[in-house]
PDB file of N, CA and C in Angstrom:
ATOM      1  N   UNK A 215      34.349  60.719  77.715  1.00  0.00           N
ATOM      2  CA  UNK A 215      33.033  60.676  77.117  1.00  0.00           C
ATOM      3  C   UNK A 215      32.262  61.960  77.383  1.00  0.00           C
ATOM      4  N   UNK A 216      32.491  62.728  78.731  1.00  0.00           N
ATOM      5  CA  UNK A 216      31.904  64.023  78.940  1.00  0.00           C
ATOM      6  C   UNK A 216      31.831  65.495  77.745  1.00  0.00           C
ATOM      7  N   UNK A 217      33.186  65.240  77.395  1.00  0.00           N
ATOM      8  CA  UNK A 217      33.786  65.781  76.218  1.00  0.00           C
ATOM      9  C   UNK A 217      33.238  65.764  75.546  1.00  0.00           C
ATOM     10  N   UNK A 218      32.498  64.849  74.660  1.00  0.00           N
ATOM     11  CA  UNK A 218      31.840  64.346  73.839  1.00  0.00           C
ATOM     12  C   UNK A 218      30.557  65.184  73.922  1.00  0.00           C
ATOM     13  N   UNK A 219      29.783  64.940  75.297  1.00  0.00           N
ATOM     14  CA  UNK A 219      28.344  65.478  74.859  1.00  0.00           C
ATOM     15  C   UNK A 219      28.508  67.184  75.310  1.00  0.00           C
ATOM     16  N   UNK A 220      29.561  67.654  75.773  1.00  0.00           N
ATOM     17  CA  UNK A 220      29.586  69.067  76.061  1.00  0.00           C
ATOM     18  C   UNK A 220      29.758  69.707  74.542  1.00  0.00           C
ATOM     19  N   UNK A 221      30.482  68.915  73.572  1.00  0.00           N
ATOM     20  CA  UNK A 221      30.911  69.626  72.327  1.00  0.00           C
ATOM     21  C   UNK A 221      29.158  69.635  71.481  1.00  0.00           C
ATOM     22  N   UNK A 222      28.723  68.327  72.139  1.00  0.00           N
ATOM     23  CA  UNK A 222      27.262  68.011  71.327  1.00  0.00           C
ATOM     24  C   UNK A 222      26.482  69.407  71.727  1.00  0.00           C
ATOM     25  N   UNK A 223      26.163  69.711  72.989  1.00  0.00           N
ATOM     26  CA  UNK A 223      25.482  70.714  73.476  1.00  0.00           C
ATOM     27  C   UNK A 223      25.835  72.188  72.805  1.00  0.00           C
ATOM     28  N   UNK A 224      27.165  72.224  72.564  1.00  0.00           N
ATOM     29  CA  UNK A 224      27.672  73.541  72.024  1.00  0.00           C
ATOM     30  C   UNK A 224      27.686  73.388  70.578  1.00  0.00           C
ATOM     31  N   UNK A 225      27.422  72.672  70.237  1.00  0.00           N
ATOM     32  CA  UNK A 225      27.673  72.196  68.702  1.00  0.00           C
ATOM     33  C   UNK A 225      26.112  72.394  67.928  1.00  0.00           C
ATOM     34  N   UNK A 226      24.763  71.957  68.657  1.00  0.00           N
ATOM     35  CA  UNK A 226      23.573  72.239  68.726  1.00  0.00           C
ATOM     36  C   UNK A 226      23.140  73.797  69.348  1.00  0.00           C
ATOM     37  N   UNK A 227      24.129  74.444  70.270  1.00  0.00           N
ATOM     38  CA  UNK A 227      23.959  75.538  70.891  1.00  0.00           C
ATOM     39  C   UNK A 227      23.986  76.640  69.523  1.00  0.00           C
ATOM     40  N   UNK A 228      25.138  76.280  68.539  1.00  0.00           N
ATOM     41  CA  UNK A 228      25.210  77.084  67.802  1.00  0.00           C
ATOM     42  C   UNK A 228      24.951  76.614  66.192  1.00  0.00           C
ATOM     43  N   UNK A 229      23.352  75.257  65.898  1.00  0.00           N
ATOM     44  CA  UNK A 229      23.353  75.387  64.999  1.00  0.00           C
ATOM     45  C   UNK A 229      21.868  76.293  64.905  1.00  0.00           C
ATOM     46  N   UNK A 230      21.819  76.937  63.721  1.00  0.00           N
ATOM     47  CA  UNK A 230      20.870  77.991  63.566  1.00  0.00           C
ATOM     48  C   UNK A 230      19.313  76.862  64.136  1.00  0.00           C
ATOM     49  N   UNK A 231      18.129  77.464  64.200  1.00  0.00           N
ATOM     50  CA  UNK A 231      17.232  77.287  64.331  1.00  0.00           C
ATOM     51  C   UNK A 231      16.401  76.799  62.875  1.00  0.00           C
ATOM     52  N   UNK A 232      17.080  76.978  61.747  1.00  0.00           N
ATOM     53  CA  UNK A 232      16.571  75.878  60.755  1.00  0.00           C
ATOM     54  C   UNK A 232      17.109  74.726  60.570  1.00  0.00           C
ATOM     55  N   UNK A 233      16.108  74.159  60.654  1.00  0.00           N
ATOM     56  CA  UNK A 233      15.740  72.608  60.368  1.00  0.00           C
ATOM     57  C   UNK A 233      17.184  72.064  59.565  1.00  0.00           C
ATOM     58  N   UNK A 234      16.864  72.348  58.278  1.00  0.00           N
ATOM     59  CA  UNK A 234      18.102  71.884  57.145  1.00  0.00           C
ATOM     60  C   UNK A 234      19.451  71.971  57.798  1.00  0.00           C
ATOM     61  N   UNK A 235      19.680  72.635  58.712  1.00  0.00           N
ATOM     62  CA  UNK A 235      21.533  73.048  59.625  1.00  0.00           C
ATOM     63  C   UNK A 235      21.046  71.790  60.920  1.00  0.00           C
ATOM     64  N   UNK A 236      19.908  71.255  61.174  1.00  0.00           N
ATOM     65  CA  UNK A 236      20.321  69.934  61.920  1.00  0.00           C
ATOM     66  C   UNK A 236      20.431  69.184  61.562  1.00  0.00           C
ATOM     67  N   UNK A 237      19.461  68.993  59.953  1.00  0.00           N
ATOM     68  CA  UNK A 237      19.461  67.743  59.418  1.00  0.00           C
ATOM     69  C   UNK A 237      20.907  67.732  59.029  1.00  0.00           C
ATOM     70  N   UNK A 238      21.466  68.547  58.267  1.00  0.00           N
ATOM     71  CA  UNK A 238      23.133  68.599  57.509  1.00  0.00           C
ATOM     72  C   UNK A 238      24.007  68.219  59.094  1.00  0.00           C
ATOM     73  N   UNK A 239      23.769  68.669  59.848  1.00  0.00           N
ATOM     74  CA  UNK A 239      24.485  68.072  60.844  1.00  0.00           C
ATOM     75  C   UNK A 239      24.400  66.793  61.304  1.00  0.00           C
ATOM     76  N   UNK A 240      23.132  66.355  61.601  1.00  0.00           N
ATOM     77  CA  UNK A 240      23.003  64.942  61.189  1.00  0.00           C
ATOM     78  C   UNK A 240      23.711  64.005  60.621  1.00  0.00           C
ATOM     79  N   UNK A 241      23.633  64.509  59.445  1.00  0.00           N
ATOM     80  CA  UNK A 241      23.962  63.531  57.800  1.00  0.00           C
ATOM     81  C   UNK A 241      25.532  63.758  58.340  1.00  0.00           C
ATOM     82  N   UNK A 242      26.141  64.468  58.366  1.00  0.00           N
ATOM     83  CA  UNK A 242      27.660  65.095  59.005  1.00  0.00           C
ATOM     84  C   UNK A 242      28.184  63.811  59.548  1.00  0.00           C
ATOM     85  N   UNK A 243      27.625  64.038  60.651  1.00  0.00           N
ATOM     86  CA  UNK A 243      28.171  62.515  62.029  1.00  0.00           C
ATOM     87  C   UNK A 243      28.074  61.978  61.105  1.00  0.00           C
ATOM     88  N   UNK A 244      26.931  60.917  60.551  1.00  0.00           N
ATOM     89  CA  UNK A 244      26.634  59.875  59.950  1.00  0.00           C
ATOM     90  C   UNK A 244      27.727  59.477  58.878  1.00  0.00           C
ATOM     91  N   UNK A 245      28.280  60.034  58.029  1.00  0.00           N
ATOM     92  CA  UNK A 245      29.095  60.205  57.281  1.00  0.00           C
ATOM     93  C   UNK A 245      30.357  60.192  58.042  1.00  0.00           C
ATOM     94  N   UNK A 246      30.468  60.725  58.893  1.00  0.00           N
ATOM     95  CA  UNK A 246      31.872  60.143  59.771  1.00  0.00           C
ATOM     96  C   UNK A 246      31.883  59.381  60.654  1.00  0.00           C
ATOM     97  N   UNK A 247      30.687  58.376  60.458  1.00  0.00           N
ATOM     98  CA  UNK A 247      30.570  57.211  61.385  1.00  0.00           C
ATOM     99  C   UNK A 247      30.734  57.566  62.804  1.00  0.00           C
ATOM    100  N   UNK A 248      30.078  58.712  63.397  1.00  0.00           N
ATOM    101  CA  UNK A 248      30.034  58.886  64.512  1.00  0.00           C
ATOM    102  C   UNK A 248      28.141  58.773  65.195  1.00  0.00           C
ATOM    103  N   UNK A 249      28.023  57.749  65.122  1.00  0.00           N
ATOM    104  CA  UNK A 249      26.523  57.232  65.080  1.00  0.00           C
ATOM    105  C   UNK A 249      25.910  57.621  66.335  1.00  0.00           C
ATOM    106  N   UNK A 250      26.559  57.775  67.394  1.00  0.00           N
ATOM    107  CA  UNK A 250      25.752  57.753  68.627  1.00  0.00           C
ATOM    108  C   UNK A 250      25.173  59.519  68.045  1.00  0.00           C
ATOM    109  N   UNK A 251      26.316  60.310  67.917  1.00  0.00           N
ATOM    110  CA  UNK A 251      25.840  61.661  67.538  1.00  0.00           C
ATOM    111  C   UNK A 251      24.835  62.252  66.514  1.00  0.00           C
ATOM    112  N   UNK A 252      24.558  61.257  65.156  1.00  0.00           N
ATOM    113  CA  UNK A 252      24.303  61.026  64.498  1.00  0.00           C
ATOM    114  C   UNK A 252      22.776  60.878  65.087  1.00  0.00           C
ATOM    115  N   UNK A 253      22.558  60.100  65.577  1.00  0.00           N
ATOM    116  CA  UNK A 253      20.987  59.279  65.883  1.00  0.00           C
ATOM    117  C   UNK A 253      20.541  60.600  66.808  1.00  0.00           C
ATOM    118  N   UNK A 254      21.991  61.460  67.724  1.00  0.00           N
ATOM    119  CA  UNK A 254      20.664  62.110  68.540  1.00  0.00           C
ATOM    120  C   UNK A 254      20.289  63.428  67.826  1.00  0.00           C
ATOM    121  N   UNK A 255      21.036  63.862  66.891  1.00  0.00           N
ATOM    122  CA  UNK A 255      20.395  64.670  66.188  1.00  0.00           C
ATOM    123  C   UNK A 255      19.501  64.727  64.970  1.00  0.00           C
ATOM    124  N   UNK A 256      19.697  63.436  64.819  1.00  0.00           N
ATOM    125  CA  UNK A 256      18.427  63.084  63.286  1.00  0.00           C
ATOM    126  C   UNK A 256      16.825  62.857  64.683  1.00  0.00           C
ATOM    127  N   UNK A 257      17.402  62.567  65.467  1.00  0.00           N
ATOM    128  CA  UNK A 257      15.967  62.556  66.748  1.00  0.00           C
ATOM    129  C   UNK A 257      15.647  63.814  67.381  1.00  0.00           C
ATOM    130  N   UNK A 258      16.668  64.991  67.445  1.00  0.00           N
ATOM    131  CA  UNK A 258      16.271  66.358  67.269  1.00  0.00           C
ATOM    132  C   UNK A 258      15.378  66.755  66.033  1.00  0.00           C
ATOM    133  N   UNK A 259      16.436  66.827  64.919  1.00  0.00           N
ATOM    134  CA  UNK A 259      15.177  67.146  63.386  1.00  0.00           C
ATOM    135  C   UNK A 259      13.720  66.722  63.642  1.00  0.00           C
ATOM    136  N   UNK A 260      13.813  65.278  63.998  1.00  0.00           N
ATOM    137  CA  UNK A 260      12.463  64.906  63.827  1.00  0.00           C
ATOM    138  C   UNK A 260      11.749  65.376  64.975  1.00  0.00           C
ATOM    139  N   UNK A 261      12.501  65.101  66.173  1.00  0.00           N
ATOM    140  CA  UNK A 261      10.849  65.991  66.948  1.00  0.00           C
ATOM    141  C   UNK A 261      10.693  66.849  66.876  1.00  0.00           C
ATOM    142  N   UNK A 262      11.643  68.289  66.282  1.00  0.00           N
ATOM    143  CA  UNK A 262      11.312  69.612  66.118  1.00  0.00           C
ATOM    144  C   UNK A 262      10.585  69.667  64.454  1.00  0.00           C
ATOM    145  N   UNK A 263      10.674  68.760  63.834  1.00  0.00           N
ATOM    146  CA  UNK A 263      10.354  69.221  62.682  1.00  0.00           C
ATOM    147  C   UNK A 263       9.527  67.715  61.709  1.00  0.00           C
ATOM    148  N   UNK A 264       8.675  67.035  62.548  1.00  0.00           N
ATOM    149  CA  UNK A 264       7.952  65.877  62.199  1.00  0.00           C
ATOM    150  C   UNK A 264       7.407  66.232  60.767  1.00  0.00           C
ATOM    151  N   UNK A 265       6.848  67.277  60.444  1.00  0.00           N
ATOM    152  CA  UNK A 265       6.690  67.203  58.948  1.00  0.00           C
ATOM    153  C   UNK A 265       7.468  68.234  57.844  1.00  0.00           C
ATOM    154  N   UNK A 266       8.720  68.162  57.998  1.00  0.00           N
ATOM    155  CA  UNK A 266       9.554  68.507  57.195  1.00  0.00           C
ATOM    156  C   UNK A 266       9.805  68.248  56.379  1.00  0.00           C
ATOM    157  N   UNK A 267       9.988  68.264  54.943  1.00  0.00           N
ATOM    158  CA  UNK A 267      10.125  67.529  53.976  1.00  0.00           C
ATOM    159  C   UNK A 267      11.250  66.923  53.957  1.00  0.00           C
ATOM    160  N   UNK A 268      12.404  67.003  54.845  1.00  0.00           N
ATOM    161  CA  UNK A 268      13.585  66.201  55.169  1.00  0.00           C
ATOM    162  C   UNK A 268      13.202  64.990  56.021  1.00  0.00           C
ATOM    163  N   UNK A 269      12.064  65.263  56.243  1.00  0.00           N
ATOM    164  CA  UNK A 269      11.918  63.914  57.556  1.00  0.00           C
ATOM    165  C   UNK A 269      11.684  62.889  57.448  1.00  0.00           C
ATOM    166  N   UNK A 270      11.484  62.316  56.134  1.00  0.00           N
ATOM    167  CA  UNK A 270      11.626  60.852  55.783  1.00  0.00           C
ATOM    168  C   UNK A 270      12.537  60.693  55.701  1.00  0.00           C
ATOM    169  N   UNK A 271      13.367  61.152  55.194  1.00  0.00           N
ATOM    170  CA  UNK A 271      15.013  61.401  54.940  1.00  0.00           C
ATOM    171  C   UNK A 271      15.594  60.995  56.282  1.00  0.00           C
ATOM    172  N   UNK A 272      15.379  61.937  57.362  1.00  0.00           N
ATOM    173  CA  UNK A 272      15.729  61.467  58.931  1.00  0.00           C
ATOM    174  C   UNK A 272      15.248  60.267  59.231  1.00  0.00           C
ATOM    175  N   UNK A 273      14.333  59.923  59.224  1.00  0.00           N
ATOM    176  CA  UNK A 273      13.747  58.352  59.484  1.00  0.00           C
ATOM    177  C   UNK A 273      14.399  57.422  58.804  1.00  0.00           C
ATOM    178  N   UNK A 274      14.572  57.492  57.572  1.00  0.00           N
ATOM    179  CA  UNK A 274      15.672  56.491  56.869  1.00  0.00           C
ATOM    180  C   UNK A 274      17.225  56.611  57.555  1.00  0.00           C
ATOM    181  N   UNK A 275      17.538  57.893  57.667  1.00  0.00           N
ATOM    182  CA  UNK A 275      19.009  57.430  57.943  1.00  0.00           C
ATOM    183  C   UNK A 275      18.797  57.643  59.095  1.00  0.00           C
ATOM    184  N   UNK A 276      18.335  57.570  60.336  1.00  0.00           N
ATOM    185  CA  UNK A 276      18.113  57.141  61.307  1.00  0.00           C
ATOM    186  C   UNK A 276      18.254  55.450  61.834  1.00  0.00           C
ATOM    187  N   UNK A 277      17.587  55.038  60.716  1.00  0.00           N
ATOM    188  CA  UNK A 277      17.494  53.704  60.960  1.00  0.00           C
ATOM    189  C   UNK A 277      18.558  52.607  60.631  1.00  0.00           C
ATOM    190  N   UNK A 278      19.103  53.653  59.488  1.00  0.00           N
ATOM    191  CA  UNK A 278      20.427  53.159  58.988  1.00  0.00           C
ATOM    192  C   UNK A 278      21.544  53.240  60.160  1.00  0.00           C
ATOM    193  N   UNK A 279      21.460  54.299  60.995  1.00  0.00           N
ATOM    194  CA  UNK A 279      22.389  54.244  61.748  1.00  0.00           C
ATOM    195  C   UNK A 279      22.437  52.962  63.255  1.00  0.00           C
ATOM    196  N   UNK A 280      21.289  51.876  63.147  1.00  0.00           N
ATOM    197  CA  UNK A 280      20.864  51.596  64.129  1.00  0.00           C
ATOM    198  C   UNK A 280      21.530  50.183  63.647  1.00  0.00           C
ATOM    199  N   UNK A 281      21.588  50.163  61.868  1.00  0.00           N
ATOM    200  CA  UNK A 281      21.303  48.647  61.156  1.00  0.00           C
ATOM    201  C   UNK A 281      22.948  48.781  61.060  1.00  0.00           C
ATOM    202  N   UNK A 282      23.718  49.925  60.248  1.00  0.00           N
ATOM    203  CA  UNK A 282      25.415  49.918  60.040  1.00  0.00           C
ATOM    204  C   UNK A 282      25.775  49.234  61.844  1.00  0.00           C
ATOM    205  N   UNK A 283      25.051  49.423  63.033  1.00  0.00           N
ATOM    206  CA  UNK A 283      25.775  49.177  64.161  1.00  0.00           C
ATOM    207  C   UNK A 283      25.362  47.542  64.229  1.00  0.00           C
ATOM    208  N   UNK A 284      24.470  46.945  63.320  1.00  0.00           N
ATOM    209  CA  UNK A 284      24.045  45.366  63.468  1.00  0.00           C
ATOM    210  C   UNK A 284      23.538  45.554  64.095  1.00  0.00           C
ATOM    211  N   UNK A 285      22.925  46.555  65.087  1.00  0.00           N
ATOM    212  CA  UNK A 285      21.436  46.652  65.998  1.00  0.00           C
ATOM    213  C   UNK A 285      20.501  46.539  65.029  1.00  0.00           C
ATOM    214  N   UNK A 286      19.993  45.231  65.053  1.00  0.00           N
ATOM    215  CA  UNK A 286      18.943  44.589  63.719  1.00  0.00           C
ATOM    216  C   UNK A 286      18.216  44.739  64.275  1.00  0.00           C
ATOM    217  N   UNK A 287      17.575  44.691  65.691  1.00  0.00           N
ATOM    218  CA  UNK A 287      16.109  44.710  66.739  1.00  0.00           C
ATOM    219  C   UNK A 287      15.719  45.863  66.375  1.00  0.00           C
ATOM    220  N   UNK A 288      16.582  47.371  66.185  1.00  0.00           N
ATOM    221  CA  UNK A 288      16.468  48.215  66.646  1.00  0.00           C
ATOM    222  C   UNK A 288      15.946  49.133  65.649  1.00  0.00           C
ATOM    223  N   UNK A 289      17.006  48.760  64.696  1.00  0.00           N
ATOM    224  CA  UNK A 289      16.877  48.641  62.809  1.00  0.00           C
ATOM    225  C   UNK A 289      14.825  48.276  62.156  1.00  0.00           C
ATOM    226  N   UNK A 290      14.870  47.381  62.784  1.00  0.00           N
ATOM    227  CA  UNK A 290      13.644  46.348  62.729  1.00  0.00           C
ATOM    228  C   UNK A 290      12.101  47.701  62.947  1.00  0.00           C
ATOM    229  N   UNK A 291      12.376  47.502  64.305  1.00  0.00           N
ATOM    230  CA  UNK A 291      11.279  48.298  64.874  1.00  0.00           C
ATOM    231  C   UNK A 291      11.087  49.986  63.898  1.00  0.00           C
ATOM    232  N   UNK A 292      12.947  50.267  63.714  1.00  0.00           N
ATOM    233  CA  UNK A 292      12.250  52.023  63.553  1.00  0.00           C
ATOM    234  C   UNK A 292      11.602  51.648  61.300  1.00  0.00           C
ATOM    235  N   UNK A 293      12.464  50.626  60.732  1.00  0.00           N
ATOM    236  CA  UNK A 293      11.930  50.331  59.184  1.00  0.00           C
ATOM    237  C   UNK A 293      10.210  50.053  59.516  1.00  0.00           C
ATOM    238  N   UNK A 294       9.751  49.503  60.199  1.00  0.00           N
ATOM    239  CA  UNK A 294       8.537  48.972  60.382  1.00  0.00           C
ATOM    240  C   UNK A 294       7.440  50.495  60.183  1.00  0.00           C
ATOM    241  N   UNK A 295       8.362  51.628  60.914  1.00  0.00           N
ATOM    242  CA  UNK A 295       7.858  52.675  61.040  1.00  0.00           C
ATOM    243  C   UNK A 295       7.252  53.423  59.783  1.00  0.00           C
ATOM    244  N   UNK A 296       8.641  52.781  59.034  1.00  0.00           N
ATOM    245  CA  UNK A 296       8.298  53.937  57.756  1.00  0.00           C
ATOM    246  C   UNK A 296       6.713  53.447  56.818  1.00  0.00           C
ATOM    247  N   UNK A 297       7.040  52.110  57.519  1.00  0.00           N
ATOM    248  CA  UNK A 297       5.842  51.818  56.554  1.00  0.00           C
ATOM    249  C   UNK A 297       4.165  52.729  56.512  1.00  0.00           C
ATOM    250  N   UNK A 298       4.261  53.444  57.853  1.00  0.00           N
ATOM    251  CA  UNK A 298       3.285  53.829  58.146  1.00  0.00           C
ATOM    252  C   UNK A 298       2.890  55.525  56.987  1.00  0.00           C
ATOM    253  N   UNK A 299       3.982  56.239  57.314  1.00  0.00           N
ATOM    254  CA  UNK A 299       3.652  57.554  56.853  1.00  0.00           C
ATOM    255  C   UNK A 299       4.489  57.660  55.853  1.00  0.00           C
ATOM    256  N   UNK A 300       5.753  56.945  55.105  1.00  0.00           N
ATOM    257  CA  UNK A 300       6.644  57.226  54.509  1.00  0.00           C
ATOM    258  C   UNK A 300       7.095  55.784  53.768  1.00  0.00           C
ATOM    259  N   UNK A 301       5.930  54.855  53.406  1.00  0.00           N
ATOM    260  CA  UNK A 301       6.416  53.155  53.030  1.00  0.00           C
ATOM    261  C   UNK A 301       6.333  53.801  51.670  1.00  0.00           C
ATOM    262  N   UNK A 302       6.406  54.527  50.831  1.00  0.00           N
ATOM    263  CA  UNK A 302       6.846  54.831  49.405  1.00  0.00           C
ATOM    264  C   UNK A 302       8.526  54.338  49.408  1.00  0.00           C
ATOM    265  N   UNK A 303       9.267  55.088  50.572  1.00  0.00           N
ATOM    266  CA  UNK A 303      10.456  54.963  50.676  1.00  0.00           C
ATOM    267  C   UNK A 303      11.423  53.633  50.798  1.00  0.00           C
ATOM    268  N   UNK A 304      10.054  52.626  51.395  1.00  0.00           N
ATOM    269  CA  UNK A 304      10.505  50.871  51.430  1.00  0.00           C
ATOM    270  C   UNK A 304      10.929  50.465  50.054  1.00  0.00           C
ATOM    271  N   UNK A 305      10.495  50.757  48.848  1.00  0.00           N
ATOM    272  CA  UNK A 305      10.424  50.261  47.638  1.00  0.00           C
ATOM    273  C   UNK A 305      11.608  51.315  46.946  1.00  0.00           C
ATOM    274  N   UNK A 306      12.254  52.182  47.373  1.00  0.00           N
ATOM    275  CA  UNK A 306      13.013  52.757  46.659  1.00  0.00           C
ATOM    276  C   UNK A 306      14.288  52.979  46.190  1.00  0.00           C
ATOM    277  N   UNK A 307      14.892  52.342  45.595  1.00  0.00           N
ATOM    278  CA  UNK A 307      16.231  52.499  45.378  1.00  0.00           C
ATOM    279  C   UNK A 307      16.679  51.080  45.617  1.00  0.00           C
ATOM    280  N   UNK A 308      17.938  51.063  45.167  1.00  0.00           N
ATOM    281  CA  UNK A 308      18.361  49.659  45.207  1.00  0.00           C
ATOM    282  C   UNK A 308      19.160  48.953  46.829  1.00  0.00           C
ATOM    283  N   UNK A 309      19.771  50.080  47.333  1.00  0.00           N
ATOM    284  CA  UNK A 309      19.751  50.343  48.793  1.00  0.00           C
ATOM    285  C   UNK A 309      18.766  49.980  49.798  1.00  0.00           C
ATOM    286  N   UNK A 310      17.380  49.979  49.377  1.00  0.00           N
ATOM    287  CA  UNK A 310      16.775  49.607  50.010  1.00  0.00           C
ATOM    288  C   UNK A 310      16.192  48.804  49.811  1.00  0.00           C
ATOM    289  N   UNK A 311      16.644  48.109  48.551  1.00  0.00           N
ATOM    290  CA  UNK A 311      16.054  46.672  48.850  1.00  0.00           C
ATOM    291  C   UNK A 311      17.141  46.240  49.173  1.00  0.00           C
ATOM    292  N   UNK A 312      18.408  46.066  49.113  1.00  0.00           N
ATOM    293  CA  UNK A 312      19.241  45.375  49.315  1.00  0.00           C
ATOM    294  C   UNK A 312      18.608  45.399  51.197  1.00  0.00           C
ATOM    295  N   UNK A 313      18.675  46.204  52.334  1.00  0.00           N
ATOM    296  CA  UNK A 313      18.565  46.093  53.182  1.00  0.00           C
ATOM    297  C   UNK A 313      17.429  45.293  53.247  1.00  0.00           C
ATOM    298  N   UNK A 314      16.103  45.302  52.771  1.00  0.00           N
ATOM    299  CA  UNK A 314      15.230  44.381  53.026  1.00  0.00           C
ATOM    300  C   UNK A 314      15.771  43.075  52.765  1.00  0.00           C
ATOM    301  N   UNK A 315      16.194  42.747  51.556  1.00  0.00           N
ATOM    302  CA  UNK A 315      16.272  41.612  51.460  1.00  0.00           C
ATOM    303  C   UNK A 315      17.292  40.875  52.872  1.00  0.00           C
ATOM    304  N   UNK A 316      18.537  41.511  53.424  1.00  0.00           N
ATOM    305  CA  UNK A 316      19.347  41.559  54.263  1.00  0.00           C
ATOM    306  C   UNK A 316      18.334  41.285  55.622  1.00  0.00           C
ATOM    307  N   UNK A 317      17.469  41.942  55.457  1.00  0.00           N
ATOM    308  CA  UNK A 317      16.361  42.028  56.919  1.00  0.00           C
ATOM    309  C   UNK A 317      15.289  40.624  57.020  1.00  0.00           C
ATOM    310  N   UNK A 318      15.236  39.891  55.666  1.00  0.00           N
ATOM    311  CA  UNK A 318      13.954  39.207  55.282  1.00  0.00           C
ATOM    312  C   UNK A 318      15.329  38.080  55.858  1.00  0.00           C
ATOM    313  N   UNK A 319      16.363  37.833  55.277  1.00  0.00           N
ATOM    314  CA  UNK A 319      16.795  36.563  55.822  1.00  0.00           C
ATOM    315  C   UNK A 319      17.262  36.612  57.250  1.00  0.00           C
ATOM    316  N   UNK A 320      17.502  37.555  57.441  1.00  0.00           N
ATOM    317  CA  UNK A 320      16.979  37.366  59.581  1.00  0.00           C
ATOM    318  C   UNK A 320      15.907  37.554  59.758  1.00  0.00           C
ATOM    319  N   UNK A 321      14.784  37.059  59.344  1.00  0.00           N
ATOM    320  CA  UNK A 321      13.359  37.403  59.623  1.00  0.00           C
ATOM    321  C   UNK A 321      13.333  38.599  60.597  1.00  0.00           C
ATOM    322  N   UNK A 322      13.662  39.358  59.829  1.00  0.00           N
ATOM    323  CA  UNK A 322      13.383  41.330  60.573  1.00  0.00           C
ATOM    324  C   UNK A 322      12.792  41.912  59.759  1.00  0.00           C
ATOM    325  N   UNK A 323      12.453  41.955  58.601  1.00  0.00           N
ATOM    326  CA  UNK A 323      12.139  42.770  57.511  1.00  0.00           C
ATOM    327  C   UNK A 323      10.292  43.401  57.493  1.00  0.00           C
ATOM    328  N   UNK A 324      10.039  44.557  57.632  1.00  0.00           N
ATOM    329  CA  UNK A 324       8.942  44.952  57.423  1.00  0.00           C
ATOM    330  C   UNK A 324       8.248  44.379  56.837  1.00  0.00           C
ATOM    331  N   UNK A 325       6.838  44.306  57.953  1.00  0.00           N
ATOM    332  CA  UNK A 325       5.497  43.656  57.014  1.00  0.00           C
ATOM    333  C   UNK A 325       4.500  44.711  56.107  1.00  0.00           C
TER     334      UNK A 325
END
């Protein structure tokens, strides 16, 4: 497992200092279902770059990566979020309703 976060450190060591080369790294893991890696760099983007125009983008698949693991608590709390600065994104796409609706019958689903 050490392995793991030494490649993370060097892997972040050498992505450039724009934003878009963490988020793409991000989306990267995520896409190869490597989620733990995935979540800590969509949580890099966002604290280095809270109003990025990628950063709803990070907040969504952030959360996705919490809900693909059936961490529904976890899923729960960060969707609730979007509602605040980014709830355009609750209503969009068919993806996301499918997850609401998925969230409403475990009573998890954003109010």
């Amino acid at each position: 497992m050490q392995g793991l976060y030494v490649r993370t450190n060097q892997q972040l060591a050498n992505l450039s200092k724009n934003p878009s080369d963490i988020y793409k790294h991000a989306y990267n893991m995520l896409i190869q279902e490597n989620f733990l890696e995935a979540e800590k760099f969509f949580n890099i983007f966002i604290g280095e770059n809270p109003k990025n125009p990628l950063a709803s983008n990070a907040y969504y698949w952030l959360g996705e990566t919490f809900y693909v693991q059936k961490e529904f608590q976890k899923a729960f709390k960060f969707f609730q979020q979007l509602n605040t600065p980014f709830s355009i994104l609750w209503n969009d796409g068919p993806r996301l309703m499918e997850l609401d609706n998925e969230l409403k019958e475990k009573g998890l689903a954003p109010r």
